[in-house]
Amino acid sequence: MTIKETLLYLGKAVLFGLIMAAMFLLVTHYFDNKNLGSSLLQNRGNNTVELSFAKAVRRAAPAVVNIYSLSIDQSRPLNSGSLQGLGSGVIMSKEGYILTNYHVIKKADEIVVALQDGRKFTSEVVGFDPETDLSVLKIEGDNLPTVPVNLDSPPQVGDVVLAIGNPYNLGQTITQGIISATGRNGLSSGYLDFLQTDAAINAGNSGGALIDTNGSLIGINTAAFQVGGEGGGHGINFAIPIKLAHSIMGKLIKNGRVIRGALGISGEPINPVVAQILNLPDLRGVLVTGVDPNGPAARAQLQPRDVIIKYDGEDVPGVEMLMDRIAETTPGKKIMMTVIRQGKQQVLPVIIDEKVVVDN
């Protein structure tokens, strides 16, 4: 090997080492800025480093409150109320708006909110939505803690999460798990996409916070999977995604209720057999299986066995998308639907009604 070749070889090695060192410094700087390394790895004395979520808990936990709902016996109104329910809630803003589950405060005559710093408030109900099992409360107080909210990065299967609440009135408790699945629907309203987690959610956790490892709110804990009368304990628990909960909260604060559109149909996805029988070009659309005789669809002469392929100019890939668009449509609005009937396309105008909320 000549001197020139030797110098070229050494130069490449030195350049490679410098590139790797620069990359290491950039990655380290990135994680320092994101506070990821410092939030999970913490010094525990004797120069040992352990995995910890303490920083995330410190960011979120003060805003998670205990909720006590009292029921007053109308035949003995002068007596003190009895404990009607027990749950948790999350302070979302400095104005004192609190997100919780509707079933936590349902039928309560008085609702007491207890903060982690010892303060207690009597709250008012701003609004509730039985379909999503969400309610917004409001308290009046100074220097209220609020929870960081993450609306931009949807949770993914495998993400580590922490559930914060007041199970069995033991006091604030933190449980840890992962996101086991997303998009779990049909568990309460039929179209609600839940986050599934194995972080323990017990009685009293309802309405509490599901946070990520940065301490940002990603869901409102709402239910544990039960078999018969066994109760929970199966490691299958559910939370309402914060993007949906935040949207519902805004509507409840604005209107006191959630206004949804209604078309008055039942439908199901298209399968290959149905596509062949009805002479459909593909599996897109929703097969109409039932029509409410007093609803907008009946007035627009929509019929069972029609296949809805477009709603207000937008292609309809499946049932969930169609039901979402109908719910989001302002009642009274006229929209155009494209349907396939007996192999031929038709365009039907329909005026959307307001959906009647049934409180079970």
Short mmCIF file of C-alpha atoms in Angstrom, two decimals:
data_model
loop_
_atom_site.label_atom_id
_atom_site.label_comp_id
_atom_site.label_asym_id
_atom_site.label_seq_id
_atom_site.Cartn_x
_atom_site.Cartn_y
_atom_site.Cartn_z
CA MET A 1 0.00 0.00 0.00
CA THR A 2 1.40 3.38 -1.05
CA ILE A 3 1.60 6.43 1.23
CA LYS A 4 -1.21 8.08 -0.77
CA GLU A 5 -3.49 5.06 -0.33
CA THR A 6 -2.67 4.92 3.39
CA LEU A 7 -3.50 8.60 3.90
CA LEU A 8 -6.72 8.19 1.90
CA TYR A 9 -7.72 5.21 4.05
CA LEU A 10 -6.98 7.07 7.31
CA GLY A 11 -8.83 10.16 6.03
CA LYS A 12 -11.95 8.11 5.31
CA ALA A 13 -11.81 6.55 8.79
CA VAL A 14 -11.42 9.95 10.47
CA LEU A 15 -14.26 11.43 8.37
CA PHE A 16 -16.55 8.51 9.24
CA GLY A 17 -15.77 8.98 12.95
CA LEU A 18 -16.53 12.71 12.77
CA ILE A 19 -19.86 12.06 11.01
CA MET A 20 -20.89 9.50 13.63
CA ALA A 21 -19.92 11.86 16.47
CA ALA A 22 -21.94 14.69 14.90
CA MET A 23 -24.97 12.42 14.51
CA PHE A 24 -24.70 11.35 18.15
CA LEU A 25 -24.57 14.96 19.31
CA LEU A 26 -27.58 15.89 17.18
CA VAL A 27 -29.66 12.99 18.50
CA THR A 28 -28.68 13.78 22.09
CA HIS A 29 -29.56 17.44 21.61
CA TYR A 30 -32.93 16.48 20.08
CA PHE A 31 -33.89 14.26 22.99
CA ASP A 32 -32.73 16.87 25.48
CA ASN A 33 -34.99 19.46 23.82
CA LYS A 34 -37.91 17.04 23.88
CA ASN A 35 -37.26 16.28 27.54
CA LEU A 36 -37.66 12.60 26.69
CA GLY A 37 -34.46 11.34 28.20
CA SER A 38 -34.79 13.38 31.38
CA SER A 39 -38.46 12.46 31.80
CA LEU A 40 -37.92 8.72 31.72
CA LEU A 41 -34.43 8.27 33.12
CA GLN A 42 -33.81 9.82 36.51
CA ASN A 43 -30.97 9.75 39.02
CA ARG A 44 -31.69 7.71 42.16
CA GLY A 45 -28.58 8.35 44.19
CA ASN A 46 -25.22 6.56 44.05
CA ASN A 47 -25.11 7.65 40.38
CA THR A 48 -27.67 4.98 39.41
CA VAL A 49 -30.26 5.72 36.74
CA GLU A 50 -33.74 4.16 36.74
CA LEU A 51 -36.74 4.27 34.47
CA SER A 52 -39.32 6.66 35.91
CA PHE A 53 -42.55 8.41 34.89
CA ALA A 54 -42.47 10.78 37.85
CA LYS A 55 -42.03 13.88 35.69
CA ALA A 56 -45.06 12.98 33.56
CA VAL A 57 -47.15 12.38 36.67
CA ARG A 58 -46.09 15.71 38.18
CA ARG A 59 -47.24 17.51 35.02
CA ALA A 60 -50.69 15.91 34.85
CA ALA A 61 -51.74 14.62 38.28
CA PRO A 62 -52.56 17.97 39.97
CA ALA A 63 -55.28 18.58 37.36
CA VAL A 64 -57.00 15.23 37.98
CA VAL A 65 -59.77 15.75 40.53
CA ASN A 66 -62.01 13.54 42.65
CA ILE A 67 -65.73 13.89 41.98
CA TYR A 68 -68.41 13.13 44.54
CA SER A 69 -72.04 13.33 43.45
CA LEU A 70 -74.70 13.69 46.11
CA SER A 71 -78.35 12.66 45.87
CA ILE A 72 -80.88 14.40 48.10
CA ASP A 73 -83.95 12.54 49.37
CA GLN A 74 -86.84 14.79 48.24
CA SER A 75 -89.06 13.47 51.06
CA ARG A 76 -86.43 14.64 53.58
CA PRO A 77 -84.77 17.61 51.83
CA LEU A 78 -83.36 19.08 55.03
CA ASN A 79 -81.22 16.00 55.63
CA SER A 80 -77.75 15.91 54.18
CA GLY A 81 -77.37 14.21 50.80
CA SER A 82 -76.11 10.68 50.42
CA LEU A 83 -73.18 9.69 48.23
CA GLN A 84 -74.66 8.94 44.82
CA GLY A 85 -71.53 8.26 42.83
CA LEU A 86 -67.80 8.43 42.83
CA GLY A 87 -65.42 9.19 40.01
CA SER A 88 -62.70 11.40 38.63
CA GLY A 89 -62.37 14.36 36.30
CA VAL A 90 -59.74 16.46 34.54
CA ILE A 91 -59.38 20.24 34.73
CA MET A 92 -59.01 21.36 31.13
CA SER A 93 -58.70 25.15 31.46
CA LYS A 94 -57.91 27.97 33.87
CA GLU A 95 -61.58 28.96 33.62
CA GLY A 96 -62.43 25.83 35.58
CA TYR A 97 -63.92 23.58 32.90
CA ILE A 98 -63.69 19.91 33.87
CA LEU A 99 -64.14 16.86 31.63
CA THR A 100 -65.61 13.72 33.15
CA ASN A 101 -67.93 10.84 32.26
CA TYR A 102 -71.66 11.43 32.15
CA HIS A 103 -72.34 8.27 34.15
CA VAL A 104 -70.26 9.72 37.01
CA ILE A 105 -72.61 12.68 37.56
CA LYS A 106 -75.85 11.24 36.16
CA LYS A 107 -78.90 12.00 38.37
CA ALA A 108 -76.76 13.83 40.93
CA ASP A 109 -78.39 16.68 42.85
CA GLU A 110 -75.08 18.19 43.92
CA ILE A 111 -71.56 17.60 42.64
CA VAL A 112 -68.49 18.19 44.81
CA VAL A 113 -65.07 18.46 43.19
CA ALA A 114 -61.97 17.85 45.35
CA LEU A 115 -58.55 18.96 44.12
CA GLN A 116 -55.29 17.32 45.09
CA ASP A 117 -54.20 20.43 46.99
CA GLY A 118 -57.11 19.99 49.42
CA ARG A 119 -59.51 22.55 47.97
CA LYS A 120 -63.15 21.56 47.44
CA PHE A 121 -65.71 23.18 45.15
CA THR A 122 -69.38 22.76 44.37
CA SER A 123 -69.60 22.52 40.59
CA GLU A 124 -72.26 23.28 38.02
CA VAL A 125 -73.06 21.06 35.04
CA VAL A 126 -72.32 22.93 31.80
CA GLY A 127 -73.65 20.14 29.59
CA PHE A 128 -73.59 16.40 28.98
CA ASP A 129 -73.71 13.98 26.08
CA PRO A 130 -75.01 10.47 26.86
CA GLU A 131 -73.94 9.14 23.44
CA THR A 132 -70.26 9.64 24.18
CA ASP A 133 -70.68 9.36 27.98
CA LEU A 134 -69.05 12.75 28.46
CA SER A 135 -69.96 15.70 30.67
CA VAL A 136 -68.47 19.13 31.31
CA LEU A 137 -68.50 20.68 34.78
CA LYS A 138 -67.36 24.13 35.87
CA ILE A 139 -65.87 25.36 39.11
CA GLU A 140 -64.85 28.87 40.18
CA GLY A 141 -61.37 29.10 41.66
CA ASP A 142 -58.00 30.80 41.40
CA ASN A 143 -54.74 29.26 40.21
CA LEU A 144 -56.39 26.07 39.03
CA PRO A 145 -53.98 23.42 37.72
CA THR A 146 -54.60 22.31 34.12
CA VAL A 147 -53.50 19.24 32.23
CA PRO A 148 -51.30 19.40 29.10
CA VAL A 149 -53.26 18.17 26.07
CA ASN A 150 -51.93 16.34 23.01
CA LEU A 151 -54.32 16.72 20.06
CA ASP A 152 -51.82 16.35 17.23
CA SER A 153 -50.20 12.94 17.77
CA PRO A 154 -52.74 10.11 17.92
CA PRO A 155 -51.75 7.26 20.26
CA GLN A 156 -50.40 4.12 18.64
CA VAL A 157 -50.59 0.50 19.68
CA GLY A 158 -47.66 -0.20 21.98
CA ASP A 159 -47.37 3.32 23.43
CA VAL A 160 -46.81 3.38 27.19
CA VAL A 161 -49.64 5.13 29.05
CA LEU A 162 -50.58 6.02 32.63
CA ALA A 163 -54.12 6.09 34.06
CA ILE A 164 -54.78 8.59 36.88
CA GLY A 165 -57.90 8.53 39.04
CA ASN A 166 -59.47 7.84 42.40
CA PRO A 167 -60.31 4.11 42.45
CA TYR A 168 -62.59 2.96 45.27
CA ASN A 169 -62.03 6.34 46.98
CA LEU A 170 -58.52 5.30 47.96
CA GLY A 171 -57.11 8.63 46.83
CA GLN A 172 -55.28 9.50 43.66
CA THR A 173 -53.67 6.43 42.14
CA ILE A 174 -51.46 5.91 39.08
CA THR A 175 -51.52 2.71 37.01
CA GLN A 176 -49.33 1.93 34.04
CA GLY A 177 -49.81 -0.05 30.84
CA ILE A 178 -49.74 0.25 27.07
CA ILE A 179 -52.20 1.04 24.30
CA SER A 180 -53.47 -2.43 23.41
CA ALA A 181 -55.67 -1.40 20.48
CA THR A 182 -57.30 1.65 18.90
CA GLY A 183 -60.60 2.15 17.14
CA ARG A 184 -62.61 -0.12 19.44
CA ASN A 185 -66.23 0.81 18.73
CA GLY A 186 -69.70 -0.49 19.46
CA LEU A 187 -69.06 -0.42 23.21
CA SER A 188 -71.38 2.45 24.12
CA SER A 189 -72.74 4.50 21.24
CA GLY A 190 -72.06 2.23 18.31
CA TYR A 191 -69.75 4.70 16.53
CA LEU A 192 -67.38 5.71 19.29
CA ASP A 193 -63.73 4.81 18.75
CA PHE A 194 -62.16 3.84 22.07
CA LEU A 195 -58.55 3.45 23.07
CA GLN A 196 -58.00 0.04 24.65
CA THR A 197 -55.38 -0.22 27.37
CA ASP A 198 -54.24 -2.71 29.98
CA ALA A 199 -53.60 0.09 32.50
CA ALA A 200 -55.96 -0.74 35.37
CA ILE A 201 -59.23 1.26 35.38
CA ASN A 202 -61.41 0.46 38.38
CA ALA A 203 -64.56 1.92 39.93
CA GLY A 204 -63.76 5.57 40.65
CA ASN A 205 -61.27 5.87 37.77
CA SER A 206 -64.07 6.83 35.38
CA GLY A 207 -63.58 10.35 34.06
CA GLY A 208 -59.90 10.38 35.00
CA ALA A 209 -56.90 11.00 32.79
CA LEU A 210 -55.06 8.66 30.46
CA ILE A 211 -51.70 10.31 29.76
CA ASP A 212 -48.60 9.56 27.73
CA THR A 213 -45.06 9.43 29.09
CA ASN A 214 -44.68 13.18 28.60
CA GLY A 215 -47.65 13.87 30.87
CA SER A 216 -49.98 14.95 28.04
CA LEU A 217 -53.64 13.96 28.14
CA ILE A 218 -54.55 11.46 25.41
CA GLY A 219 -57.84 10.05 26.71
CA ILE A 220 -60.60 10.09 29.32
CA ASN A 221 -60.86 6.78 31.17
CA THR A 222 -64.39 5.43 30.90
CA ALA A 223 -64.90 1.67 31.23
CA ALA A 224 -63.47 -1.73 32.11
CA PHE A 225 -64.39 -4.88 30.21
CA GLN A 226 -66.72 -7.11 32.20
CA VAL A 227 -67.95 -10.66 31.76
CA GLY A 228 -71.31 -11.24 33.42
CA GLY A 229 -71.12 -9.95 36.97
CA GLU A 230 -67.38 -10.46 37.37
CA GLY A 231 -66.46 -6.80 37.21
CA GLY A 232 -63.15 -5.68 35.72
CA GLY A 233 -59.70 -7.11 36.28
CA HIS A 234 -59.21 -8.59 32.82
CA GLY A 235 -56.64 -6.04 31.69
CA ILE A 236 -59.08 -4.80 29.03
CA ASN A 237 -60.00 -1.19 29.71
CA PHE A 238 -61.19 1.69 27.57
CA ALA A 239 -60.70 5.43 27.25
CA ILE A 240 -62.31 8.05 25.02
CA PRO A 241 -59.66 9.60 22.72
CA ILE A 242 -58.90 13.18 23.72
CA LYS A 243 -59.47 14.52 20.19
CA LEU A 244 -63.10 13.37 20.35
CA ALA A 245 -63.52 14.39 24.00
CA HIS A 246 -62.06 17.84 23.33
CA SER A 247 -64.45 18.35 20.39
CA ILE A 248 -67.46 17.30 22.47
CA MET A 249 -66.32 19.59 25.30
CA GLY A 250 -66.26 22.58 22.96
CA LYS A 251 -69.79 21.86 21.76
CA LEU A 252 -71.09 21.41 25.29
CA ILE A 253 -69.53 24.69 26.43
CA LYS A 254 -71.02 26.49 23.41
CA ASN A 255 -74.50 24.97 23.31
CA GLY A 256 -74.93 22.94 26.50
CA ARG A 257 -75.55 19.89 24.34
CA VAL A 258 -74.24 18.19 21.21
CA ILE A 259 -76.35 18.87 18.13
CA ARG A 260 -76.19 15.97 15.67
CA GLY A 261 -77.80 15.37 12.31
CA ALA A 262 -80.08 12.39 11.64
CA LEU A 263 -81.00 10.66 8.38
CA GLY A 264 -83.27 7.94 9.74
CA ILE A 265 -81.69 4.82 8.30
CA SER A 266 -79.90 1.67 9.37
CA GLY A 267 -77.18 0.27 7.16
CA GLU A 268 -74.41 -2.25 6.83
CA PRO A 269 -71.18 -2.66 4.83
CA ILE A 270 -71.13 -4.14 1.35
CA ASN A 271 -69.81 -7.71 1.08
CA PRO A 272 -68.98 -9.60 -2.14
CA VAL A 273 -72.26 -11.54 -2.13
CA VAL A 274 -74.35 -8.36 -1.80
CA ALA A 275 -72.25 -6.64 -4.47
CA GLN A 276 -72.94 -9.48 -6.90
CA ILE A 277 -76.69 -9.67 -6.13
CA LEU A 278 -77.19 -5.89 -6.48
CA ASN A 279 -74.89 -5.57 -9.50
CA LEU A 280 -72.48 -3.19 -7.76
CA PRO A 281 -69.15 -2.19 -9.32
CA ASP A 282 -67.18 -2.57 -6.06
CA LEU A 283 -67.52 -2.88 -2.27
CA ARG A 284 -67.74 0.86 -1.56
CA GLY A 285 -70.86 2.33 -0.02
CA VAL A 286 -73.49 1.47 2.59
CA LEU A 287 -76.40 -0.90 2.04
CA VAL A 288 -79.62 0.57 3.45
CA THR A 289 -81.30 -2.14 5.54
CA GLY A 290 -84.01 -0.05 7.21
CA VAL A 291 -85.73 3.33 6.80
CA ASP A 292 -87.52 5.23 9.57
CA PRO A 293 -90.97 5.99 8.08
CA ASN A 294 -91.00 9.40 9.82
CA GLY A 295 -87.41 10.36 9.05
CA PRO A 296 -85.65 12.44 6.39
CA ALA A 297 -84.65 9.36 4.37
CA ALA A 298 -88.30 8.30 3.97
CA ARG A 299 -89.28 11.82 2.89
CA ALA A 300 -86.49 11.68 0.30
CA GLN A 301 -87.88 8.31 -0.91
CA LEU A 302 -84.80 6.34 0.07
CA GLN A 303 -85.58 2.62 0.10
CA PRO A 304 -84.18 -0.55 1.67
CA ARG A 305 -81.62 -2.25 -0.62
CA ASP A 306 -80.48 1.16 -1.91
CA VAL A 307 -76.70 1.59 -1.70
CA ILE A 308 -75.43 5.03 -0.68
CA ILE A 309 -72.17 5.74 -2.50
CA LYS A 310 -71.90 9.53 -2.09
CA TYR A 311 -72.99 11.90 0.68
CA ASP A 312 -72.89 15.64 0.05
CA GLY A 313 -70.43 15.14 -2.80
CA GLU A 314 -68.06 12.90 -0.80
CA ASP A 315 -67.44 9.23 -1.59
CA VAL A 316 -68.75 6.85 1.07
CA PRO A 317 -66.27 4.03 1.78
CA GLY A 318 -68.18 2.49 4.68
CA VAL A 319 -70.71 2.73 7.51
CA GLU A 320 -68.56 4.57 10.08
CA MET A 321 -67.67 7.38 7.69
CA LEU A 322 -71.31 7.86 6.61
CA MET A 323 -72.64 7.93 10.17
CA ASP A 324 -69.96 10.44 11.15
CA ARG A 325 -70.83 12.74 8.25
CA ILE A 326 -74.56 12.53 9.00
CA ALA A 327 -73.93 13.36 12.68
CA GLU A 328 -71.74 16.33 11.72
CA THR A 329 -74.33 17.78 9.32
CA THR A 330 -76.23 20.78 10.65
CA PRO A 331 -79.92 19.92 11.08
CA GLY A 332 -82.03 21.63 8.42
CA LYS A 333 -79.29 21.49 5.79
CA LYS A 334 -80.17 20.13 2.36
CA ILE A 335 -77.63 17.65 1.01
CA MET A 336 -77.45 15.48 -2.10
CA MET A 337 -77.00 11.71 -1.84
CA THR A 338 -75.96 9.46 -4.70
CA VAL A 339 -77.42 5.97 -4.47
CA ILE A 340 -77.42 2.85 -6.59
CA ARG A 341 -80.89 1.36 -7.01
CA GLN A 342 -81.37 -1.75 -9.14
CA GLY A 343 -77.97 -1.23 -10.75
CA LYS A 344 -78.55 2.43 -11.69
CA GLN A 345 -77.30 5.61 -10.01
CA GLN A 346 -79.75 8.20 -8.71
CA VAL A 347 -79.25 11.51 -6.91
CA LEU A 348 -81.67 12.19 -4.05
CA PRO A 349 -81.98 15.51 -2.19
CA VAL A 350 -82.59 15.16 1.55
CA ILE A 351 -83.02 17.64 4.41
CA ILE A 352 -81.31 16.42 7.58
CA ASP A 353 -83.20 16.34 10.90
CA GLU A 354 -81.75 16.77 14.38
CA LYS A 355 -81.01 13.52 16.15
CA VAL A 356 -83.08 12.89 19.25
CA VAL A 357 -80.85 11.94 22.21
CA VAL A 358 -82.21 9.08 24.29
CA ASP A 359 -80.91 9.17 27.88
CA ASN A 360 -80.94 5.64 29.21
#
